[in-house]
Structure formats: structure tokens, C-alpha cells
Coordinates of C-alpha atoms and ligand atoms in Angstrom, one line a residue:
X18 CA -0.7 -6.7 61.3
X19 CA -3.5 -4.9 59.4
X20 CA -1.4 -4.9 55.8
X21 CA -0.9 -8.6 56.1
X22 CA -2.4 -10.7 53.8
X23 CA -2.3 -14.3 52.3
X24 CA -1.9 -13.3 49.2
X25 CA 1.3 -14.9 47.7
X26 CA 3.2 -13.1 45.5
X27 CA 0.8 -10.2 44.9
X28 CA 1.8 -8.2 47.8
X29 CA 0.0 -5.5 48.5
X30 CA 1.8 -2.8 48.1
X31 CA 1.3 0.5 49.9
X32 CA 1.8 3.8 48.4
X33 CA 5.2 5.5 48.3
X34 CA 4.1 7.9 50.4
X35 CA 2.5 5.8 53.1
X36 CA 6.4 3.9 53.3
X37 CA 9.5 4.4 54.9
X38 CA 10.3 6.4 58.2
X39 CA 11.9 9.3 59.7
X40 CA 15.4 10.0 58.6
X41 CA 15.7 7.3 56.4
X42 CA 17.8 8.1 53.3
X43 CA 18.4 6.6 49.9
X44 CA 22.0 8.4 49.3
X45 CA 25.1 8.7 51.3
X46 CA 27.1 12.1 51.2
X47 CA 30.8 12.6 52.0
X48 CA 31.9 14.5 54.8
X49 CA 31.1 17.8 54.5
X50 CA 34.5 19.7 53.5
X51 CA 32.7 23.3 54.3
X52 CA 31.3 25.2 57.0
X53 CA 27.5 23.9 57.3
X54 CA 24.7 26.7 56.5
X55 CA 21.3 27.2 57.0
X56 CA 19.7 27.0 54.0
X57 CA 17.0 29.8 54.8
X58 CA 20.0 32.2 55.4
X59 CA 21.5 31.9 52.2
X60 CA 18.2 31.4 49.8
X61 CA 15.6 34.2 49.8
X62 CA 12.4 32.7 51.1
X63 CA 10.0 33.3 48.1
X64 CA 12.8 30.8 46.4
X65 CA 12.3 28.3 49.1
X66 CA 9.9 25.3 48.7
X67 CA 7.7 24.4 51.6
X68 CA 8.2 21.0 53.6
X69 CA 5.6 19.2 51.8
X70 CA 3.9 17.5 54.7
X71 CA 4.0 13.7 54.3
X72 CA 7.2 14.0 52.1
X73 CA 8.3 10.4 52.0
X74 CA 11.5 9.6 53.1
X75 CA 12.9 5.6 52.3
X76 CA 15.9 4.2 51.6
X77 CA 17.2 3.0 48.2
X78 CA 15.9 -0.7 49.0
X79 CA 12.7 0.7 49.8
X80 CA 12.2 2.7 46.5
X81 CA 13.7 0.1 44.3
X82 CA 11.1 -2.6 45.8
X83 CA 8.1 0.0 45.4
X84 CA 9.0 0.3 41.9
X85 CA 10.2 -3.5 40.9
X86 CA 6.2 -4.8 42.8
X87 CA 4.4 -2.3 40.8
X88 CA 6.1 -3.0 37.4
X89 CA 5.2 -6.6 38.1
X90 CA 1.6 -6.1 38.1
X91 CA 1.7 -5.0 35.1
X92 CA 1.0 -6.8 32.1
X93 CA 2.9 -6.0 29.1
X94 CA 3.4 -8.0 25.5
X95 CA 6.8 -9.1 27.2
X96 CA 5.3 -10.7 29.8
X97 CA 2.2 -12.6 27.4
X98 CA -0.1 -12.6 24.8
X99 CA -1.8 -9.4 24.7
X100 CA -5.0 -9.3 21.9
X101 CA -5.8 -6.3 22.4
X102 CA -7.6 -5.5 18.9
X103 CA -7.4 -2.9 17.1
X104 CA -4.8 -1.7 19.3
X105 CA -2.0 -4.1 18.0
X106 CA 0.1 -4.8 21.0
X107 CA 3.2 -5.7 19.2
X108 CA 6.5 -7.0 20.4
X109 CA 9.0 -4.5 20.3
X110 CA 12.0 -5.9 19.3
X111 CA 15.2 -5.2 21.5
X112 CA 17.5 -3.9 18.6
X113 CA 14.7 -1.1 18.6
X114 CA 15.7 -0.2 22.1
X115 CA 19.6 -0.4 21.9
X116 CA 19.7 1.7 18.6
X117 CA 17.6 4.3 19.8
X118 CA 19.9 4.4 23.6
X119 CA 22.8 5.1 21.5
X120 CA 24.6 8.4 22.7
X121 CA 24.7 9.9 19.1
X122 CA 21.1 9.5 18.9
X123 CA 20.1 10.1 22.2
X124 CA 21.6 13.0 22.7
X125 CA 21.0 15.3 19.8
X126 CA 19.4 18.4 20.7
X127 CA 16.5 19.3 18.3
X128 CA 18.1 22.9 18.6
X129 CA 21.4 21.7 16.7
X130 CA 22.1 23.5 13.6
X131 CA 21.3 21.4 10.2
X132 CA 24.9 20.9 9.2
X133 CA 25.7 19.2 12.3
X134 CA 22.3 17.0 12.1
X135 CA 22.8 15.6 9.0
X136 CA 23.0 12.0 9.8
X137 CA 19.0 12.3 11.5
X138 CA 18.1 14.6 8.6
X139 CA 19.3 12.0 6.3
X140 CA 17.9 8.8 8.6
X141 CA 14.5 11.0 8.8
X142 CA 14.4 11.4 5.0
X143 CA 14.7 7.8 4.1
X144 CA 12.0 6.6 6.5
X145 CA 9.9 9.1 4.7
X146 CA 11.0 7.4 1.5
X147 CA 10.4 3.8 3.2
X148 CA 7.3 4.5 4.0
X149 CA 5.9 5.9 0.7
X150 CA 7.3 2.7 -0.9
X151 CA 5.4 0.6 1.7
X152 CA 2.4 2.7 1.2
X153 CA 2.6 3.5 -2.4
X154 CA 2.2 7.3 -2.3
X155 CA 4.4 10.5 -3.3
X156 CA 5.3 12.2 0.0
X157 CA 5.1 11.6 3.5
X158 CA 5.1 13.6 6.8
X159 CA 6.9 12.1 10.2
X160 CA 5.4 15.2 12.6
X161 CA 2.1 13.9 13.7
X162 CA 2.6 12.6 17.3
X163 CA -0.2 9.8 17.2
X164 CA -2.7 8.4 15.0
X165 CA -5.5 10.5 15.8
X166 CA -2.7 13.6 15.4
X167 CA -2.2 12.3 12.0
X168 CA -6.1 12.0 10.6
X169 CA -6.0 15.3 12.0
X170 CA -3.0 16.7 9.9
X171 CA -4.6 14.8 7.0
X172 CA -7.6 16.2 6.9
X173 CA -6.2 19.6 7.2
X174 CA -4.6 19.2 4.3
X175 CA -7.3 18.0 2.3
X176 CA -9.3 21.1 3.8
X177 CA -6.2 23.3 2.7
X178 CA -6.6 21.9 -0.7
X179 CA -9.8 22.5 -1.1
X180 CA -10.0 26.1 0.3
X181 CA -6.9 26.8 -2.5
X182 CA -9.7 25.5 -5.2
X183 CA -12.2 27.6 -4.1
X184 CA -14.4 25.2 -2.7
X185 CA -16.2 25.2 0.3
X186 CA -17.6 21.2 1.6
X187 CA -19.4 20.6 4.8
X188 CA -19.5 17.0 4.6
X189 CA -17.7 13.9 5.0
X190 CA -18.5 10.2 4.6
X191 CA -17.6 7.8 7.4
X192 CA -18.8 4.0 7.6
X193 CA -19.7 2.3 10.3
X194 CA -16.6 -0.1 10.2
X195 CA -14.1 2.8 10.7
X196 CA -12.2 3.5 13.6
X197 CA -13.5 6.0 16.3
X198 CA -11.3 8.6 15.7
X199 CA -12.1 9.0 12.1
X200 CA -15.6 10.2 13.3
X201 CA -13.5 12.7 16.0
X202 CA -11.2 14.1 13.5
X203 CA -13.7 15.1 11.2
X204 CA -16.0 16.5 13.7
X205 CA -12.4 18.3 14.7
X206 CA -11.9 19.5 11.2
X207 CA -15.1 21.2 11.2
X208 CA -17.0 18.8 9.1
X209 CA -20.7 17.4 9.3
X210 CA -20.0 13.2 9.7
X211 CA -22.2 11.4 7.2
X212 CA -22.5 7.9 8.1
X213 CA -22.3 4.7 5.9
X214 CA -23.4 1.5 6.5
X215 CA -21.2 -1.8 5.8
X216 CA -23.1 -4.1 3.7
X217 CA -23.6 -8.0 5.4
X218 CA -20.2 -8.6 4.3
X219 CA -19.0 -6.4 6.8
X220 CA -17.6 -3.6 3.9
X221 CA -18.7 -0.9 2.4
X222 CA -20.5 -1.1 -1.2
X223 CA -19.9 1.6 -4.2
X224 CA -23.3 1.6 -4.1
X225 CA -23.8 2.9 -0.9
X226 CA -21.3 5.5 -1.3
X227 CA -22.7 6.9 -4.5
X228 CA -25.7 7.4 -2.6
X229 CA -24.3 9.6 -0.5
X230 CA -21.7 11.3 -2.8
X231 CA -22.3 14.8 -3.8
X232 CA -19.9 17.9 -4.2
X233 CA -20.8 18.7 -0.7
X234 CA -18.7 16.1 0.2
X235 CA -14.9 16.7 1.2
X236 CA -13.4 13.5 1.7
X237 CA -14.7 10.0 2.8
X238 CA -12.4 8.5 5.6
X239 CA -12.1 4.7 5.1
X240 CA -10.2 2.6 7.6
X241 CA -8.8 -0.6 5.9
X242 CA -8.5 -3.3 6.9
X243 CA -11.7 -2.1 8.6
X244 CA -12.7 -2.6 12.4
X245 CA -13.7 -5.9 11.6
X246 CA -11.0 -7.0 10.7
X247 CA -12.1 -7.4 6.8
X248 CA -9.9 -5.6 3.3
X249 CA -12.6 -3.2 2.3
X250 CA -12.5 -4.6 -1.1
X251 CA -14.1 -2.2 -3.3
X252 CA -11.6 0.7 -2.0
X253 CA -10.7 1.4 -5.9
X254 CA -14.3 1.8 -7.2
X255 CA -15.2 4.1 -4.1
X256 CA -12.5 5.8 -4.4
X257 CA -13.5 6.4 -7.9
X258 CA -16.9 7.8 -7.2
X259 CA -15.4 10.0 -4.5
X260 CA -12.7 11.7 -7.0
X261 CA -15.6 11.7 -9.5
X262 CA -17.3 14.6 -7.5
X263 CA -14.5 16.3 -6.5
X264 CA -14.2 14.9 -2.9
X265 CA -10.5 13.1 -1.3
X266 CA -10.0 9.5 -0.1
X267 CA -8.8 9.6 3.2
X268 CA -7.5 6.2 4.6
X269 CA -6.7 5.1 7.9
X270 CA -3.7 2.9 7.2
X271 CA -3.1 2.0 10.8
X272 CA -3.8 -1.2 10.3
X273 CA -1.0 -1.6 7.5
X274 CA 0.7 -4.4 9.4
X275 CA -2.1 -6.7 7.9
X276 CA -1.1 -5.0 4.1
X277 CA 2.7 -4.5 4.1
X278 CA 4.3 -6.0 1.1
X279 CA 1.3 -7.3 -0.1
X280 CA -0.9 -4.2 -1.1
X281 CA 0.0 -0.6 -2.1
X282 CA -3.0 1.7 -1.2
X283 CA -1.6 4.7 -3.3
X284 CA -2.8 2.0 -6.3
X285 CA -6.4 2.0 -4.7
X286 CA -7.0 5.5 -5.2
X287 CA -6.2 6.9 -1.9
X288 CA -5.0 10.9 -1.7
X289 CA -4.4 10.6 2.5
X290 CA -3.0 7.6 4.3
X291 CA -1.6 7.9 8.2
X292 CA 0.2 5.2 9.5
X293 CA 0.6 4.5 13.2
X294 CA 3.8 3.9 13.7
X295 CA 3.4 1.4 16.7
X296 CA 0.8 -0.8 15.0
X297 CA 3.1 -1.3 11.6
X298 CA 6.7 -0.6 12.7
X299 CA 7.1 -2.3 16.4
X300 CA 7.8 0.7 18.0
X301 CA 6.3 0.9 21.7
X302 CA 2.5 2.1 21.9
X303 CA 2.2 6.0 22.8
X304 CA -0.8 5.0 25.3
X305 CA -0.9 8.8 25.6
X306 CA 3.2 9.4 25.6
X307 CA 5.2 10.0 23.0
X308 CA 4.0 8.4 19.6
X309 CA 4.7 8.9 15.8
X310 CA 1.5 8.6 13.3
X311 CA 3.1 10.3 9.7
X312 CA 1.0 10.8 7.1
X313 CA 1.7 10.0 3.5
X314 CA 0.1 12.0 0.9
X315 CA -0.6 12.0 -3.2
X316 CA 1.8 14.6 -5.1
X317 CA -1.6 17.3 -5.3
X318 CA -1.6 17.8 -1.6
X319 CA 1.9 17.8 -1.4
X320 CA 2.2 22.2 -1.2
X321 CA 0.2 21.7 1.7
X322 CA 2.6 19.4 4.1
X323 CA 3.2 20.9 7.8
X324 CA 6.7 22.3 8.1
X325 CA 9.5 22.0 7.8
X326 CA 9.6 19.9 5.2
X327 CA 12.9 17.5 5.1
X328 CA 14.7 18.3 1.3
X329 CA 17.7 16.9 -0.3
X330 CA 19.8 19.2 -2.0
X331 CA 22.6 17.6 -3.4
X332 CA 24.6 15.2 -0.8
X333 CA 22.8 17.5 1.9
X334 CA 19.6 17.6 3.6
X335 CA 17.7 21.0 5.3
X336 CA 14.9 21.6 6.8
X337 CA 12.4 24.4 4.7
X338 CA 10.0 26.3 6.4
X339 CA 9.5 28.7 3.3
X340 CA 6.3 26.7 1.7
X341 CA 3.7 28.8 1.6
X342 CA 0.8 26.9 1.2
X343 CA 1.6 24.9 4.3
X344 CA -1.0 24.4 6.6
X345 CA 1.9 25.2 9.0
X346 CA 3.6 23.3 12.3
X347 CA 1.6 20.6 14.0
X348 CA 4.8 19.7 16.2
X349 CA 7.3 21.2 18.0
X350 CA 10.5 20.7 16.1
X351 CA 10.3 17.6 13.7
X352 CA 8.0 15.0 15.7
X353 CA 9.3 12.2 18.1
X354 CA 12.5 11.4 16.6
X355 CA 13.0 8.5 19.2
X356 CA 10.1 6.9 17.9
X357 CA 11.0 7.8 14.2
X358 CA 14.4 6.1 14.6
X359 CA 12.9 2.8 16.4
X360 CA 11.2 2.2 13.1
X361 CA 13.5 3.0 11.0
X362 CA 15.6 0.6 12.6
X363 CA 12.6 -2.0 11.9
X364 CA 12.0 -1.5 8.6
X365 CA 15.9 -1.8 7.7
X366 CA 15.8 -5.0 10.1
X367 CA 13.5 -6.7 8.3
X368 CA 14.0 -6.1 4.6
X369 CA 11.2 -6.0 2.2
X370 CA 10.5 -9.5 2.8
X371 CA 10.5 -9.8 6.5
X372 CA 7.9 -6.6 6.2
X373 CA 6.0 -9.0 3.9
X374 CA 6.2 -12.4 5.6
X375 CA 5.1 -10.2 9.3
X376 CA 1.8 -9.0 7.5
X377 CA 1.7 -13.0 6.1
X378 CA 2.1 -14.0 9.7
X379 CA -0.2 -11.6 11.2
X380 CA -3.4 -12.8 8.9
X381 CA -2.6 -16.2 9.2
X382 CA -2.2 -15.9 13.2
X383 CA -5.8 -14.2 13.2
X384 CA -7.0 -16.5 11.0
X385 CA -6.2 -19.8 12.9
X386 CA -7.8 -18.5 16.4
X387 CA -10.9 -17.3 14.3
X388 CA -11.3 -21.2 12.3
X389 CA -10.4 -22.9 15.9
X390 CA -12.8 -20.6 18.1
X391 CA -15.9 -20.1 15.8
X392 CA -17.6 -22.8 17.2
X393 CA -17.1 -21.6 20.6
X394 CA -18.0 -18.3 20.0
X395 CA -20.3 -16.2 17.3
X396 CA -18.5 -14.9 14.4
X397 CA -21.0 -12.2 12.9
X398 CA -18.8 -12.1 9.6
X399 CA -18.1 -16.0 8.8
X400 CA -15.3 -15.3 6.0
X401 CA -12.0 -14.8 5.9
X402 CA -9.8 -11.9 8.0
X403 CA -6.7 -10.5 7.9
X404 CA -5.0 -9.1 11.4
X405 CA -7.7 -9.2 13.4
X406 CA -10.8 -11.2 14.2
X407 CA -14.2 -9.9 16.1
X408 CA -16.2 -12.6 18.1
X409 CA -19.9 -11.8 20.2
X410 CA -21.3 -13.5 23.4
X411 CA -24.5 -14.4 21.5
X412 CA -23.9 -18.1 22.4
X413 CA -23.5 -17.5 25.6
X414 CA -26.0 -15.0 26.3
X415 CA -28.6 -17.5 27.3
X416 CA -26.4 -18.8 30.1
X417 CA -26.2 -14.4 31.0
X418 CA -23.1 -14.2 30.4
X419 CA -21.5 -11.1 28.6
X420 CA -18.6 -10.2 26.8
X421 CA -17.4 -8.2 30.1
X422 CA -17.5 -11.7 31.9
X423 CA -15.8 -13.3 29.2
X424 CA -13.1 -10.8 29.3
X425 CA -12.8 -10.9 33.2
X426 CA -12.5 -14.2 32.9
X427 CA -9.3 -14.7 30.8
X428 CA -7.6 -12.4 33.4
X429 CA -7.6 -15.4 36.1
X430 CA -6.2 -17.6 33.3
X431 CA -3.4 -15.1 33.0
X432 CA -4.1 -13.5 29.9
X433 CA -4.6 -9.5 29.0
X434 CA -8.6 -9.6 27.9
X435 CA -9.4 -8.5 24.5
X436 CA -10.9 -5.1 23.1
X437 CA -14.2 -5.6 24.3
X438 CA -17.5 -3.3 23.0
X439 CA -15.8 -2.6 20.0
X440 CA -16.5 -1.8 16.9
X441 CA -19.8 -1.3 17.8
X442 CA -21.0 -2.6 14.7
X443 CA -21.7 -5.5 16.3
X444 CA -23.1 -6.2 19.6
X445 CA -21.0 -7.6 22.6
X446 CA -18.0 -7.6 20.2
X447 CA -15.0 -9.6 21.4
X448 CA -12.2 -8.1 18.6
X449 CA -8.9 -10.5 19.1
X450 CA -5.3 -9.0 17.4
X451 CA -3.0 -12.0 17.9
X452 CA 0.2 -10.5 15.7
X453 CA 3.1 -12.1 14.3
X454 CA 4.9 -13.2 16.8
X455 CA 3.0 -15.1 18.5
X456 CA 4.3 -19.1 18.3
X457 CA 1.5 -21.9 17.6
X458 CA 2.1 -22.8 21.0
X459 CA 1.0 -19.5 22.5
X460 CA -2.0 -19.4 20.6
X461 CA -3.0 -22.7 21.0
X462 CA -2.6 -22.0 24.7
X463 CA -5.0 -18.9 24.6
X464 CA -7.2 -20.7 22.1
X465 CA -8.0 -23.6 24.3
X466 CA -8.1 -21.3 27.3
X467 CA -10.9 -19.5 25.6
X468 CA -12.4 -22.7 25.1
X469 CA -12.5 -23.4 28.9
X470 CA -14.2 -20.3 29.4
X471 CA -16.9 -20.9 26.7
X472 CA -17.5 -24.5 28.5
X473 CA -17.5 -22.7 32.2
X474 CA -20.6 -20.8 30.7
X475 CA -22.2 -23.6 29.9
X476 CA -21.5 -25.4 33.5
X477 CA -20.6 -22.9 35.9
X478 CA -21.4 -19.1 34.8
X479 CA -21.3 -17.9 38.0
X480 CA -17.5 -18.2 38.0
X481 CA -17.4 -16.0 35.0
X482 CA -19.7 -13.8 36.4
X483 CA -17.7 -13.3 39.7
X484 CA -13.9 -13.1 37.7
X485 CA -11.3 -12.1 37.8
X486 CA -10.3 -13.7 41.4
X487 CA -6.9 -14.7 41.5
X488 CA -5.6 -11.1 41.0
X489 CA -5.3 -8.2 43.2
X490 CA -7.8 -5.6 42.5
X491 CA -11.3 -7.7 41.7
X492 CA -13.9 -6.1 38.8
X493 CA -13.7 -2.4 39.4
X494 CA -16.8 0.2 39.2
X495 CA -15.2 1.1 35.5
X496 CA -17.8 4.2 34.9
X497 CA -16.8 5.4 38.9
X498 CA -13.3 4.8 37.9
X499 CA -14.0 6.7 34.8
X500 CA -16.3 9.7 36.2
X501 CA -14.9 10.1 39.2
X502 CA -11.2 9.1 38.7
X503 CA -8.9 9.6 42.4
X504 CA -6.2 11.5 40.7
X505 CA -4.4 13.2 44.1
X506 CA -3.2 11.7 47.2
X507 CA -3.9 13.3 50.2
X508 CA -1.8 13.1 53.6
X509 CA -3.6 11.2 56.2
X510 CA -3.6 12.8 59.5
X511 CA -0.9 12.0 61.3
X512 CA 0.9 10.8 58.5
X513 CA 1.9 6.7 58.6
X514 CA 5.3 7.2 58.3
X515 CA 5.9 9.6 61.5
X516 CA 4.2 7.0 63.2
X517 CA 7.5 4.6 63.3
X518 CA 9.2 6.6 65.0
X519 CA 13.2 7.6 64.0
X520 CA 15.0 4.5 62.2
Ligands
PLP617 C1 -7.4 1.8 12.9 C2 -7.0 2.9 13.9 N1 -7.1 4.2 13.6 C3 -6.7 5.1 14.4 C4 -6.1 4.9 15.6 C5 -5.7 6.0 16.5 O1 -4.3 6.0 16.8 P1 -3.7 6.8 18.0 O2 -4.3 6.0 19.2 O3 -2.3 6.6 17.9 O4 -4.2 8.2 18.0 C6 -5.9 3.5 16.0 C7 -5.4 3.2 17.3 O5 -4.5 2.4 17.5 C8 -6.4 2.5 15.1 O6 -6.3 1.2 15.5

């Protein structure tokens, strides 16, 4: 009676290995039409596996429960509204999927020879050309496996470039508005971080830049739209003073899906752009797995591309590894082609205008929930955005409530909380990415339920303070969770399972 609990429809589920029972089996064999062995008299016994004590055993039923409970509790951007900012959780449409399952696609071995990959050659060489069209730029690379992984491949590039002039820089320029990884990658690439501070319209100023801009200086790595959400708007003067002195204009271009259609930033002055694939294209987020975050490059660094490098020679396409200048593989084979071909199948979906009108959609979504919740919540940067929006708790810090209790909150309501802490540019930041597909109706829906929550600080804080409590697991120690994470299972003693006896 212990596991019972009146808890509705969130059951609480035990492990797999604390189910099932002795003898229970999830397949049926026929008849055995040989003579039965023993397994250790035909097997030498350094090739046989140990009974792992505890082993589960369960029946199909059982296993196909386990997995359907635990794939409820999740909470995925087919199940709601998910504003996750910066992160850009974005539908994934289901022509994506079907496409990409096709046998001719799924099963091509990366080992084929080129003359029988011709069709993904070709496919992998127009999405490079797709996305230097979107993007503006001469040449683009598909390998990088993430957005990070491109910055990375970017700036090794720009580092390849440079060592080929003869130059040695130590530093580059990072504001305060760009995204964390742009400060990792060039610590990674082995340069000093100088940091620049956004002026009080949340963007960086040529003047602050040229205060700062020596021939010291690599690169500056701009994010844009920025972290807040706002089009650094003075990209093409910056850009200027950068090249000026020698140095490269790196941008982060994951947040393209607010700029497709409507702005080129190979016309800004940008050398390095990386795209993340999943934020842009609709292709699902790597959270870790497989990703795709290519990088698209001005013709100089071009000699410098990883390989292989996809060429066209005639009606045929081949992969070339012979580029000497290259700063070499960053992937095994040519990247996640799974992902590759999910956006691909996107970008020929939607046409130049649907790109267009789903950047339209995704600044006007962000923009609505930013007019109808600014006087609910603080809005340090009272202007226009485009995808994304970033609140504070400043209003309802007197009532002590934070941003944490905020976010807590909207998970009894039903909702996936917000990026929270970030960018830390501000303080308590709430940063909201509706995208395009969300209806009116859905955003209303969050919009007033944010409301609710702004007026429950007001009246009854302690209900924020307590949330979330209509879901399973209540608010977690996050920095235990996080230090001390419970990453292995062990058996207990005697193990559940032998407890119920043969069934
Ligand atoms: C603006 C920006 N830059 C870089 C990244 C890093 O991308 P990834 O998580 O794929 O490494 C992200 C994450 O989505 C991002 O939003």
C-alpha cells in the first residue's frame, strides 16, 4: 500500500528496475527446434556477461506503461507554449520528421562512396547555398554539431586567418548583451575576453567599441538580435571600426529567426555568422544530442573552411579534403545529416516568403505579450523587440517575490516557465520567446495567466512562494541537483522485484 497515492493522473511511477517480477517476459519464442545448451559450455567465460543483480525482468505491458507515464511528464512545444528564451522552442513541423524517416535518407551510410551519395551531396550543397542567401555571405559550413560547436569553428578560422597574415591578437571584444557562449568560445580559442557595455538602449554604441579597438584585437563577437531581445543597430558602423584595425566581425546569428527575409547580415559588415539550425530552421533542439550549428563565412576566410568541403564539378558533387589551409575536421564525416535534411526540408517548405512572414510573426508574437504585460511586469528596455522580450520582478520585489517564484508559479498553471536569470544584464530577468506559431489565443491564454500571477503577488505571495503544487516533484534543491547530481542506480538489498515471488 506504501506507493499509493491520491494523486490523479500523475502516478508515481517507480523505476524500471524496481518493476516487474521473476520470470516475467516481454517476448515469446517458438518451440525450440534444437537440442537446448548451456550457454556457459559453448561461450568461453571471459565472453560471458555477469547476471547483473537486480536485472529487471517485465513484460511488454509493463515496459510500454513505464515508458508512455514518463513521456507524459514531460513537457514538450507539442504539448504547450514553451517560452523558453533565448532558447527558441520551436514547433517542429511533422513533414520534418516523415522526410527525414524516409529509407533512402535514413539509411545511407556516411561510409558510401561519393558517386553513390550524390543525391545528399547535392541536397547538402544547396542548403549551404540556402543558407548564404538567407544570411548574405559567400560560403557556408554544415559540420559544426551545435551552436557553441560553430562559434568555435568560427573563430578558428578567423584565428587561422590571422596566423596566415602574420599577425598575432590576444584580444577579443564581447558586450554584455551577447550570449554566454560567445564569452566560452573565445576563452576556448585562446583569447583574452574584453568586455563591452550596452548603452541604456540596450545595444552597443560605435563609440564604445572604438574605445576598446586596437590591433590587439582579433575579432569582436556580437550576438544580434542581442540577449535582449533588441537589433544591435549600429552593426555596420562597428563593424566598420573593427575592420579599420584589422580585427573580424563575428556574429552570432542564432537568433536569425527574428531576421530571415528581412535583413542580410553579410550587408552589415559581418566576416563570421553561425546559425543554429534549431532556433531558425525548425529542426528539433540538440539539448546535448545531435544538433547542426553551420557557419557561413565572407569569401577571405573561405581557404580556411573544415573539410571536406562539398564542390560541384560539373553535374557532380565530391567531397575535397585537399585544401590546405584548412583548419582541418571538426566532425566525424560531414555533420548531422539528419538534422541537415530536416531543414532543408523547411526552408524548401516555406519559400522565401514563408521564411519572411515566420521572422514577421515571430517579432510581432513577442511584441504583443511585451505591450500587454508591461504593466504587469518591469520592462528595463521600454522600446520595441523583435523575437524575444526580457521582463524583471522589480514590481514585485516588495511583496518578496522573485523571478524563481514567478517562474514556479506558471508551472501550476500549466505552462513551461521562462529563461529565468538571463541575460544577466539585467537583474531577475524573466526573457519570454513566444515564436511563430503561437495562435492569439495561446498567447492570450499565457498572457492573462501571467497576469494572475502578477495579482497573486500582490494578494497572496505565499502561494507563489510555495509553487509549483499541482505537479509531481515540488521546487527541487536546483544547486544539490546540480552539485551533487544522482547519476547511478543502486540495487536495494534484497531487490523489490524478488520480493513478489514467481508470476
Ligand atoms: C544566441 C545564441 N547563441 C548561441 C547559442 C548556443 O547554441 P548551442 O546550444 O546549440 O550550442 C544559443 C543557444 O540556443 C543562442 O541562443
Amino acid at each position: 500500500m506504501t506507493n499509493i497515492k491520491d494523486t490523479g493522473l500523475i502516478q508515481d511511477e517507480l523505476l524500471i528496475f524496481e518493476q516487474g517480477g521473476k520470470g516475467r517476459r516481454g517476448y515469446s519464442l517458438p518451440q525450440w527446434d534444437v537440442e537446448e545448451v548451456e550457454t556457459r559450455t559453448v561461450i568461453p567465460p571471459d565472453l560471458l556477461r555477469k547476471d547483473l543483480e537486480g536485472f529487471p525482468q517485465l513484460s511488454e505491458i509493463d515496459v510500454v506503461r513505464h515508458f508512455t507515464r514518463l513521456s507524459q511528464w514531460n513537457y514538450g512545444v507539442d504539448s504547450g507554449l514553451y517560452p523558453l528564451g533565448s532558447c527558441t522552442m520551436k514547433y517542429n513541423p511533422k513533414v520534418n520528421e516523415e522526410i527525414a524517416r524516409m529509407a533512402g535518407f535514413a539509411n545511407i551510410h556516411p561510409y558510401y562512396p561519393e558517386d553513390l551519395s550524390q543525391g545528399i551531396l547535392k541536397l547538402m550543397y544547396e542548403l549551404e547555398s540556402f543558407l548564404a542567401e538567407i544570411t548574405g555571405m559567400d560560403h557556408v559550413t554544415l559540420q559544426p554539431a551545435a551552436g557553441a560547436h560553430g562559434e568555435l569553428t568560427g573563430m578558428m578560422m578567423i584565428k587561422a586567418c590571422l596566423q596566415a597574415r602574420g599577425e598575432k591578437r590576444r584580444k577579443v571584444l564581447v558586450p554584455d548583451t551577447a550570449h554566454g557562449t560567445n564569452c566560452s568560445t573565445s576563452a576556448v580559442a585562446s583569447y583574452q575576453m574584453v568586455g563591452i557595455k550596452s548603452n541604456e538602449r540596450g545595444v552597443i554604441g560605435p563609440e564604445q567599441v572604438a574605445g576598446q579597438m586596437d590591433e590587439e584585437v582579433a575579432a569582436i563577437m556580437v550576438t544580434n538580435p542581442n540577449t535582449l531581445g533588441l537589433f544591435e543597430e549600429h552593426l555596420s558602423e562597428i563593424a566598420e571600426i573593427v575592420h579599420r584595425k584589422g580585427g573580424f566581425v563575428y556574429c552570432d546569428g542564432a537568433n536569425l529567426n527574428a531576421l530571415m527575409g528581412i535583413v542580410k547580415l553579410g550587408n552589415l559588415g559581418v566576416d563570421v555568422v553561425h546559425i543554429n539550425l534549431h532556433k531558425t530552421f525548425s529542426t528539433p533542439h540538440g539539448g546535448g544530442g545531435p544538433g547542426a550549428g553551420p557557419v557561413a563565412i565572407k569569401n577571405e576566410l573561405a581557404p580556411y573552411l573544415p573539410i571536406p568541403v562539398i564542390e560541384r564539378v560539373g553535374e557532380a558533387y565530391r567531397l575535397n579534403d585537399d585544401r590546405p589551409q584548412s583548419i582541418g575536421k571538426v566532425k566525424a564525416f560531414y555533420g548531422n545529416f539528419g538534422v541537415l535534411l530536416k531543414a532543408y526540408v523547411y526552408i524548401l517548405s516555406m519559400g522565401a516568403e514563408g521564411l519572411r512572414r515566420a521572422s514577421e510573426m515571430a517579432v510581432l508574437n513577442a511584441n504583443y505579450l511585451m505591450r500587454r504585460l508591461k504593466e504587469h511586469y518591469y520592462l528595463p528596455y521600454d522600446r520595441p523587440c523583435m523575437h524575444e522580450c526580457v521582463f524583471t520582478d522589480q514590481f514585485q520585489e516588495k511583496h518578496h517575490v522573485s523571478t524563481l517564484d514567478i517562474a514556479k508559479r506558471l508551472i501550476d498553471y500549466g505552462f513551461h516557465p521562462p529563461t529565468i536569470y538571463f541575460p544577466l544584464v539585467v537583474k531577475g530577468a524573466l526573457m519570454m520567446e513566444p515564436t511563430e506559431t503561437e495562435s492569439k489565443e495561446s498567447l492570450d491564454r499565457f498572457i492573462e495567466t501571467m497576469i494572475a500571477i502578477a495579482e497573486e503577488a500582490e494578494q497572496n505571495p505565499d502561494l507563489l512562494r510555495q509553487a509549483p503544487q499541482k505537479v509531481k516533484v515540488r521546487r527541487l534543491d536546483e544547486v544539490l541537483a546540480a552539485r551533487k547530481p544522482k547519476l547511478r542506480w543502486n540495487a536495494p538489498s534484497p531487490h523489490p522485484s524478488l520480493h513478489r515471488g514467481e508470476e
